[in-house]
Coordinates of C-alpha atoms and ligand atoms in Angstrom, one line a residue:
M1 CA -13.6 13.0 -4.3
K2 CA -16.5 11.1 -2.7
T3 CA -17.6 11.9 0.8
S4 CA -20.6 9.6 1.3
S5 CA -19.5 6.1 2.4
K6 CA -19.4 4.6 5.9
R7 CA -16.3 5.5 7.8
V8 CA -13.6 2.9 8.2
D9 CA -12.8 2.6 11.9
H10 CA -9.1 1.8 11.8
A11 CA -8.7 1.4 15.6
A12 CA -11.7 -0.9 15.9
L13 CA -10.7 -3.0 12.9
S14 CA -7.2 -3.4 14.3
Q15 CA -8.4 -4.7 17.7
P16 CA -8.4 -8.4 16.9
F17 CA -4.9 -8.2 15.4
V18 CA -3.6 -6.1 18.4
A19 CA -5.1 -8.6 20.9
D20 CA -3.3 -11.5 19.2
E21 CA 0.2 -11.4 20.7
K22 CA 1.6 -14.1 18.4
H23 CA 0.6 -12.6 15.2
I24 CA 1.4 -9.0 16.0
T25 CA 4.9 -9.9 17.3
F26 CA 5.7 -11.9 14.2
H27 CA 4.3 -9.1 11.9
D28 CA 6.2 -6.4 13.6
K29 CA 9.5 -8.4 13.5
R30 CA 9.1 -9.6 10.0
L31 CA 8.4 -6.1 8.6
W32 CA 11.1 -4.5 10.7
G33 CA 13.4 -7.2 9.3
L34 CA 12.6 -6.0 5.8
R35 CA 13.1 -2.4 6.8
S36 CA 16.6 -3.3 8.3
A37 CA 17.5 -5.2 5.2
R38 CA 16.5 -2.2 3.1
D39 CA 18.8 0.0 5.2
G40 CA 21.7 -2.4 4.6
E41 CA 21.2 -2.3 0.8
A42 CA 20.7 1.4 0.7
H43 CA 23.8 2.1 2.8
G44 CA 25.7 -0.2 0.4
I45 CA 25.2 2.2 -2.5
P46 CA 27.1 5.5 -2.0
E47 CA 24.9 7.3 -4.5
W48 CA 21.6 6.2 -2.9
E49 CA 20.4 9.7 -2.1
Q50 CA 21.3 10.9 -5.6
L51 CA 19.3 8.0 -7.0
R52 CA 16.3 9.0 -4.9
G53 CA 16.6 12.6 -6.2
L54 CA 16.8 11.3 -9.7
A55 CA 13.9 8.9 -9.4
S56 CA 11.8 11.7 -7.9
A57 CA 12.7 14.2 -10.6
I58 CA 12.0 11.6 -13.4
K59 CA 8.6 10.9 -11.9
E60 CA 7.7 14.6 -11.4
H61 CA 8.8 15.5 -14.9
T62 CA 6.7 12.6 -16.3
L63 CA 3.6 13.5 -14.3
T64 CA 3.8 17.1 -15.3
H65 CA 4.0 16.1 -19.0
L66 CA 1.8 13.1 -18.6
A67 CA -0.5 13.6 -21.6
G68 CA 2.3 13.8 -24.1
Y69 CA 4.1 10.7 -22.6
L70 CA 0.8 8.7 -22.6
E71 CA 0.2 9.5 -26.3
E72 CA 3.8 8.6 -27.1
F73 CA 3.5 5.3 -25.3
E74 CA 0.2 4.5 -27.0
R75 CA 1.7 5.3 -30.5
N76 CA 4.7 3.1 -29.9
A77 CA 2.7 0.3 -28.4
R78 CA 0.3 0.3 -31.4
A79 CA 3.2 0.3 -33.8
N80 CA 4.5 -2.8 -31.9
G81 CA 1.2 -4.6 -32.6
V82 CA -0.3 -4.1 -29.1
V83 CA -4.0 -3.3 -28.8
V84 CA -4.4 -0.3 -26.5
H85 CA -7.5 0.5 -24.5
W86 CA -8.3 3.5 -22.2
A87 CA -10.4 3.1 -19.0
R88 CA -11.8 6.2 -17.3
D89 CA -12.5 4.3 -14.1
A90 CA -12.7 0.8 -12.5
A91 CA -16.0 0.0 -14.1
E92 CA -14.7 0.7 -17.6
H93 CA -11.6 -1.3 -16.9
N94 CA -13.6 -4.3 -15.8
Q95 CA -15.9 -4.0 -18.8
I96 CA -13.0 -3.9 -21.2
V97 CA -11.4 -7.0 -19.6
H98 CA -14.7 -8.8 -19.8
Q99 CA -15.3 -7.8 -23.4
I100 CA -11.8 -9.0 -24.4
L101 CA -12.3 -12.3 -22.6
S102 CA -15.9 -13.0 -23.6
K103 CA -15.2 -12.2 -27.3
R104 CA -12.8 -15.2 -27.2
Q105 CA -14.9 -17.4 -25.0
V106 CA -12.3 -17.3 -22.2
K107 CA -13.4 -19.1 -19.1
T108 CA -10.2 -19.1 -17.1
L109 CA -7.8 -16.2 -16.5
V110 CA -4.5 -16.6 -14.7
K111 CA -3.0 -13.5 -13.3
S112 CA -0.1 -12.1 -11.4
K113 CA -0.3 -9.6 -8.6
S114 CA -1.7 -6.2 -9.5
M115 CA -2.9 -3.6 -7.0
L116 CA -4.7 -1.9 -9.8
T117 CA -7.0 -4.9 -10.4
E118 CA -7.6 -5.0 -6.7
E119 CA -8.5 -1.3 -6.8
C120 CA -11.0 -2.1 -9.6
E121 CA -12.4 -5.1 -7.8
M122 CA -12.0 -7.0 -11.0
R123 CA -11.9 -10.5 -9.6
P124 CA -15.5 -10.6 -8.2
Y125 CA -16.7 -8.7 -11.3
L126 CA -15.4 -11.5 -13.7
E127 CA -16.3 -14.3 -11.4
E128 CA -19.9 -13.1 -11.3
R129 CA -19.8 -13.3 -15.1
G130 CA -18.6 -16.9 -15.1
I131 CA -14.9 -16.4 -15.6
A132 CA -12.6 -18.1 -13.1
V133 CA -9.7 -15.9 -12.0
I134 CA -6.7 -17.6 -10.6
E135 CA -4.1 -15.6 -8.7
T136 CA -0.7 -17.1 -9.4
D137 CA 1.4 -15.1 -6.9
L138 CA 1.7 -17.2 -3.7
G139 CA 0.7 -14.5 -1.2
E140 CA -2.1 -13.3 -3.4
Q141 CA -3.4 -16.8 -3.9
I142 CA -3.4 -17.3 -0.1
Q143 CA -5.5 -14.1 0.2
Q144 CA -7.8 -15.3 -2.6
L145 CA -8.4 -18.6 -0.9
D146 CA -9.1 -16.9 2.4
D147 CA -11.4 -14.3 0.6
Q148 CA -9.4 -11.4 2.0
M149 CA -7.8 -8.3 0.4
P150 CA -4.0 -8.2 0.3
S151 CA -2.7 -6.7 3.6
H152 CA 0.5 -5.4 2.1
I153 CA 1.3 -4.3 -1.4
V154 CA 4.4 -6.4 -1.8
V155 CA 3.8 -9.3 0.6
P156 CA 0.0 -9.7 0.5
A157 CA -0.3 -12.4 3.2
V158 CA 2.4 -11.1 5.6
H159 CA -0.1 -11.0 8.5
K160 CA -0.4 -14.8 8.4
L161 CA 1.8 -17.4 10.1
A162 CA 2.8 -20.5 8.3
T163 CA 0.4 -22.4 10.6
D164 CA -2.5 -20.2 9.4
V165 CA -1.5 -21.1 5.8
A166 CA -1.3 -24.8 6.6
E167 CA -4.8 -24.7 8.0
L168 CA -6.1 -22.7 5.0
F169 CA -4.4 -25.1 2.5
A170 CA -5.9 -28.0 4.3
E171 CA -9.4 -26.6 4.0
T172 CA -9.0 -25.5 0.4
M173 CA -6.6 -27.9 -1.1
G174 CA -6.8 -30.9 1.2
T175 CA -3.2 -30.8 2.5
D176 CA -2.1 -31.9 5.9
P177 CA -3.2 -29.2 8.4
K178 CA -0.2 -30.0 10.7
E179 CA 2.3 -29.5 7.9
S180 CA 3.5 -25.9 8.2
N181 CA 6.9 -26.4 6.6
I182 CA 7.1 -23.4 4.2
P183 CA 8.8 -25.2 1.2
V184 CA 6.2 -28.0 1.5
L185 CA 3.4 -25.4 1.5
C186 CA 4.9 -23.6 -1.5
E187 CA 5.2 -26.9 -3.4
A188 CA 1.5 -27.7 -2.7
Q189 CA 0.6 -24.3 -4.1
R190 CA 2.8 -24.9 -7.1
Q191 CA 1.3 -28.3 -7.8
R192 CA -2.2 -26.7 -7.6
T193 CA -1.4 -23.7 -9.8
R194 CA 0.8 -25.0 -12.6
P195 CA -1.9 -27.2 -14.3
L196 CA -4.3 -24.2 -14.1
I197 CA -1.7 -22.0 -15.8
L198 CA -1.2 -24.6 -18.6
K199 CA -4.9 -24.8 -19.2
A200 CA -5.8 -21.1 -19.0
E201 CA -6.9 -19.3 -22.1
A202 CA -5.7 -15.9 -21.0
G203 CA -3.2 -14.3 -18.7
M204 CA -3.0 -11.0 -17.0
T205 CA -0.2 -8.9 -15.4
G206 CA 0.1 -5.5 -13.8
C207 CA 2.9 -3.2 -14.8
N208 CA 5.7 -1.7 -12.7
F209 CA 6.9 0.7 -15.4
A210 CA 5.6 1.6 -18.8
V211 CA 8.2 3.1 -21.1
A212 CA 6.9 5.8 -23.4
E213 CA 9.9 5.7 -25.8
T214 CA 9.4 2.0 -26.6
G215 CA 5.8 1.3 -25.8
G216 CA 7.0 -1.6 -23.6
V217 CA 6.1 -2.5 -20.0
T218 CA 8.2 -3.9 -17.3
V219 CA 6.9 -6.3 -14.6
C220 CA 9.0 -7.2 -11.6
T221 CA 8.3 -10.4 -9.6
N222 CA 10.1 -12.9 -7.4
E223 CA 8.2 -16.1 -8.4
G224 CA 8.2 -16.0 -12.2
N225 CA 4.4 -16.3 -12.1
A226 CA 4.0 -13.1 -14.1
D227 CA 6.1 -14.6 -16.9
L228 CA 4.0 -17.8 -16.9
S229 CA 0.8 -15.9 -16.8
A230 CA 1.9 -13.7 -19.7
N231 CA 3.7 -16.3 -21.8
V232 CA 1.8 -19.5 -21.5
P233 CA -1.7 -18.5 -22.6
P234 CA -2.1 -17.0 -26.1
L235 CA -3.7 -13.8 -24.8
H236 CA -1.9 -11.4 -22.4
I237 CA -3.7 -8.4 -20.9
A238 CA -1.6 -5.8 -18.9
S239 CA -3.5 -3.4 -16.7
I240 CA -1.5 -0.1 -16.3
G241 CA -2.2 2.8 -14.0
I242 CA -1.5 5.9 -16.0
E243 CA 1.0 7.1 -13.4
K244 CA 3.3 4.1 -14.3
L245 CA 4.8 6.0 -17.3
I246 CA 8.5 6.8 -17.5
P247 CA 9.9 8.6 -20.5
K248 CA 12.9 6.5 -21.6
L249 CA 14.4 3.0 -21.3
E250 CA 17.5 4.4 -19.7
H251 CA 15.4 5.6 -16.8
L252 CA 14.4 2.1 -15.9
G253 CA 17.9 1.5 -14.4
V254 CA 17.2 4.1 -11.8
F255 CA 14.0 2.5 -10.6
I256 CA 15.1 -1.1 -10.9
R257 CA 18.1 -0.4 -8.7
M258 CA 15.8 1.1 -6.0
L259 CA 12.6 -1.0 -6.2
S260 CA 13.6 -4.3 -4.6
R261 CA 16.2 -2.8 -2.3
S262 CA 13.4 -0.6 -0.9
A263 CA 10.8 -3.3 -0.8
L264 CA 12.5 -6.4 0.5
G265 CA 16.1 -5.4 1.0
S266 CA 17.3 -7.5 -1.9
P267 CA 19.4 -6.1 -4.7
I268 CA 16.9 -7.0 -7.4
T269 CA 13.7 -8.9 -8.0
Q270 CA 14.3 -12.5 -9.2
Y271 CA 12.5 -11.6 -12.5
T272 CA 12.5 -8.3 -14.3
S273 CA 10.5 -9.0 -17.4
H274 CA 10.0 -6.7 -20.4
F275 CA 7.0 -7.1 -22.7
R276 CA 6.8 -5.0 -25.9
A277 CA 4.9 -6.9 -28.6
P278 CA 2.5 -9.9 -28.8
R279 CA 4.1 -13.3 -29.3
Q280 CA 3.8 -14.9 -32.7
G281 CA 0.2 -16.0 -33.0
G282 CA -0.7 -14.3 -29.7
E283 CA -2.3 -11.1 -28.6
L284 CA -1.2 -8.4 -26.2
H285 CA -3.6 -5.8 -24.8
Y286 CA -2.8 -2.8 -22.6
I287 CA -5.5 -1.1 -20.6
L288 CA -4.4 2.3 -19.5
V289 CA -6.5 3.2 -16.4
D290 CA -7.2 6.5 -14.8
N291 CA -9.6 5.7 -11.9
G292 CA -9.1 9.0 -10.1
R293 CA -5.5 9.6 -11.0
S294 CA -6.2 12.6 -13.2
A295 CA -8.2 14.1 -10.3
R296 CA -5.3 13.4 -7.9
L297 CA -2.9 15.0 -10.4
A298 CA -4.9 18.2 -10.1
M299 CA -4.6 18.3 -6.3
D300 CA -1.9 20.7 -5.3
D301 CA -1.0 19.0 -2.1
F302 CA -1.4 15.4 -3.1
W303 CA -0.3 14.9 -6.7
Y304 CA 3.2 13.8 -5.5
S305 CA 1.6 10.5 -4.3
L306 CA 1.4 9.5 -7.9
K307 CA 5.1 9.1 -7.9
C308 CA 4.7 5.9 -5.8
I309 CA 6.4 2.8 -7.2
R310 CA 4.5 0.5 -4.8
C311 CA 7.6 -0.7 -3.0
G312 CA 6.0 -0.9 0.5
A313 CA 9.0 0.5 2.3
C314 CA 6.8 3.1 4.0
M315 CA 4.6 0.3 5.3
N316 CA 7.5 -1.7 6.6
T317 CA 8.9 1.2 8.6
C318 CA 5.6 2.5 10.0
P319 CA 5.1 1.5 13.7
V320 CA 1.4 1.9 13.4
Y321 CA 1.1 -0.3 10.3
R322 CA 3.4 -3.0 11.8
R323 CA 1.3 -3.1 15.0
S324 CA -2.2 -2.9 13.4
G325 CA -2.0 -5.0 10.3
G326 CA -2.9 -4.0 6.8
L327 CA -6.5 -5.3 6.8
S328 CA -7.4 -2.7 9.5
Y329 CA -7.0 0.1 6.9
G330 CA -10.2 -1.1 5.2
G331 CA -8.9 -0.3 1.7
V332 CA -6.8 -1.7 -1.1
Y333 CA -3.8 0.5 0.0
A334 CA -2.7 0.2 3.7
G335 CA 0.0 1.9 5.7
P336 CA 1.3 5.4 5.1
I337 CA 0.7 5.3 1.3
G338 CA -2.9 4.1 2.0
A339 CA -3.4 7.0 4.4
I340 CA -2.7 9.5 1.6
I341 CA -4.1 7.7 -1.4
N342 CA -7.4 6.3 0.0
P343 CA -8.9 9.7 1.0
T344 CA -8.5 10.8 -2.6
F345 CA -11.1 8.1 -3.5
D346 CA -13.5 8.8 -0.6
L347 CA -12.7 11.3 2.1
K348 CA -15.4 10.3 4.6
K349 CA -14.8 6.6 4.3
Y350 CA -11.1 6.9 4.9
S351 CA -11.1 9.9 7.2
A352 CA -9.6 7.9 10.1
L353 CA -6.5 6.8 8.2
P354 CA -4.5 10.0 8.3
F355 CA -4.7 9.7 12.1
A356 CA -3.2 6.2 12.0
S357 CA 0.3 7.7 12.1
T358 CA 2.8 8.8 14.8
M359 CA 4.0 11.5 12.3
N360 CA 7.6 10.3 12.9
G361 CA 8.5 11.0 9.2
S362 CA 10.2 7.7 8.8
C363 CA 7.9 6.9 5.8
T364 CA 9.2 10.0 4.0
N365 CA 12.8 9.1 4.8
V366 CA 12.7 5.7 3.3
C367 CA 10.5 6.5 0.2
P368 CA 12.7 5.9 -2.9
V369 CA 10.9 8.5 -4.9
K370 CA 10.9 11.1 -2.1
I371 CA 7.2 11.4 -1.6
N372 CA 6.5 13.8 1.3
I373 CA 4.2 11.3 3.0
H374 CA 4.1 12.6 6.5
E375 CA 3.4 16.2 5.2
Q376 CA 0.5 14.9 3.1
I377 CA -0.8 13.0 6.2
Y378 CA -0.7 16.2 8.1
K379 CA -2.5 18.0 5.3
W380 CA -5.2 15.3 5.1
R381 CA -5.8 15.8 8.9
Q382 CA -6.5 19.4 8.3
I383 CA -8.9 18.6 5.4
V384 CA -10.7 16.0 7.5
A385 CA -11.2 18.5 10.3
E386 CA -12.3 21.2 7.8
H387 CA -14.8 18.9 6.3
N388 CA -16.2 18.1 9.7
E389 CA -15.3 14.4 9.4
L390 CA -13.6 14.1 12.8
P391 CA -15.4 11.9 15.3
F392 CA -17.1 14.0 18.1
V393 CA -14.7 12.8 20.9
K394 CA -11.6 13.5 18.9
K395 CA -12.8 16.8 17.8
E396 CA -13.7 18.0 21.3
A397 CA -10.4 16.6 22.7
M398 CA -8.4 18.4 20.0
K399 CA -10.1 21.7 20.8
L400 CA -9.4 21.3 24.5
A401 CA -5.8 20.2 23.8
G402 CA -5.3 23.2 21.5
K403 CA -6.4 25.6 24.3
V404 CA -4.2 24.0 26.9
L405 CA -1.2 23.7 24.7
A406 CA -1.5 27.3 23.6
N407 CA -1.4 28.6 27.2
P408 CA 1.8 27.8 29.2
K409 CA 0.3 28.5 32.6
L410 CA -2.7 26.4 31.8
Y411 CA -0.5 23.6 30.4
R412 CA 1.7 23.4 33.6
A413 CA -1.4 23.4 35.8
A414 CA -2.9 20.6 33.7
V415 CA 0.3 18.5 33.8
K416 CA 0.3 18.8 37.6
T417 CA -3.4 17.9 38.0
A418 CA -3.0 15.0 35.5
G419 CA -0.3 13.5 37.7
T420 CA -2.4 13.6 40.8
A421 CA -5.5 12.5 38.9
V422 CA -3.8 9.4 37.5
A423 CA -2.6 8.4 41.0
K424 CA -5.9 9.2 42.9
L425 CA -8.9 8.8 40.6
P426 CA -10.8 5.5 40.7
R427 CA -10.0 3.1 37.8
A428 CA -13.6 3.3 36.4
V429 CA -13.3 7.1 36.0
L430 CA -9.9 6.9 34.2
Y431 CA -10.7 4.0 31.9
N432 CA -14.1 5.2 30.8
P433 CA -15.4 4.7 27.2
L434 CA -14.1 8.1 26.1
N435 CA -10.6 7.1 26.9
V436 CA -9.8 5.3 23.6
W437 CA -6.1 5.3 24.4
G438 CA -6.7 3.5 27.6
R439 CA -8.5 0.6 26.0
Q440 CA -5.4 -1.3 25.2
R441 CA -2.9 0.3 27.6
E442 CA -2.4 1.3 31.2
V443 CA -1.9 5.0 31.8
P444 CA 1.7 5.2 33.2
D445 CA 2.4 6.6 36.7
A446 CA 3.3 10.3 36.6
P447 CA 6.9 11.0 37.6
A448 CA 7.4 12.7 41.1
E449 CA 8.9 15.7 39.4
T450 CA 8.1 17.2 36.0
F451 CA 10.9 18.1 33.6
H452 CA 10.0 21.8 34.0
D453 CA 10.4 21.7 37.8
W454 CA 13.6 19.8 37.4
Y455 CA 14.9 22.3 34.9
L456 CA 14.0 25.3 37.0
K457 CA 15.7 23.7 40.0
R458 CA 18.9 23.1 38.0
K459 CA 18.8 26.6 36.6
K460 CA 18.6 28.2 40.1
K461 CA 21.6 26.1 41.2
Ligands
SF4_1 S1 5.0 5.9 -1.0 FE1 7.2 5.6 -1.4 S2 7.8 4.1 0.2 FE2 5.6 4.0 0.1 S3 5.1 2.4 -1.3 FE3 5.2 4.3 -2.5 S4 7.2 4.4 -3.3 FE4 7.3 2.9 -1.7

């Protein structure tokens, strides 16, 4: 775990988004809509909780027997005619992709959405070496055109309004900036992308599930772009995080039933595609990528995060994520899952993220593979404090709060004084630079009577 990079200031990065009423309201509503649709689907399946238990158990079993399943997967894939590569980290992954492409003089790669390739920063790496990379997923292409990271793992451009996309397309594709009708925008993207897919010499996909028993991979999408990227060009490369393994084909049913329901509140993704062998005359390459996963697997408190199937449900339900936007997390993974994964890459850089949570536990409740997200967030907070990575003001405020909260008399005196202070102190004293909370909110008036006083009065009566 690295502890050297510049700290991501989540609160500061979220400020422009928080200040923009139109965007933040849309974002909040849109993601809450996904969360509500997820509830509708989950409640429609009586055995939902059993499925969650089963999905969690399959993942835990696989992760605790990972070496054996990886070898089985590799053996079966090779027997199917797939070329299998192993990448220790992001740099190795990118080098392998580059070698495969440059050996065949590939100049254009079309690809579908893959958080792993984002994690490896593959696109800039290849572009610097003269290979054009075209994202074929609509949201991902919007983010590529805007030179931004995805802000959500399932809906990468969810922080943008249709009018933003209209302006972006006008700048980059020459469409009408006033035309923000969504089907029209989608058609413009389609018209731009299809010829590029037809001409591309290589295609790339990620992988939702890799089945050890068959050596096949499953890719779930809603636009069919992964199928085009994989099937049109003669060369298909699939980048696979080693945690994507599941033992048997029959286990797929458990995850496929939960993935889209948890992500978008729809019963299934439009396309659930299975790739097992190269097409006749074509090539299929798998790159199995570690990039910190083995190290995470060895972390007693955090290895459960490897069960993640990247559904985004924890993001949709998180009030902090919905009201701060994914780009404010400063990493590939945003929201609650980002708060527990990113610090495993670099503790100092992502030390603010575990604090971007109300600890309401809703993320844990919706997670289809039962990751104890809020407990891991709490654990990361302790580690951040132990490593002295808390900002000075927060550290001192926490020390003071700890003393006050541990002493009932002191606590009651503080509550009373705070009420008077809020009413009487000049504004400049209350809203000083140390009061981070007060930067975007007014401190509410204290009630005339505290709960404690009210309770004592009632008790006496
Ligand atoms: S942590 Fe759970 S809820 Fe969040 S993206 Fe992963 S699987 Fe989905």
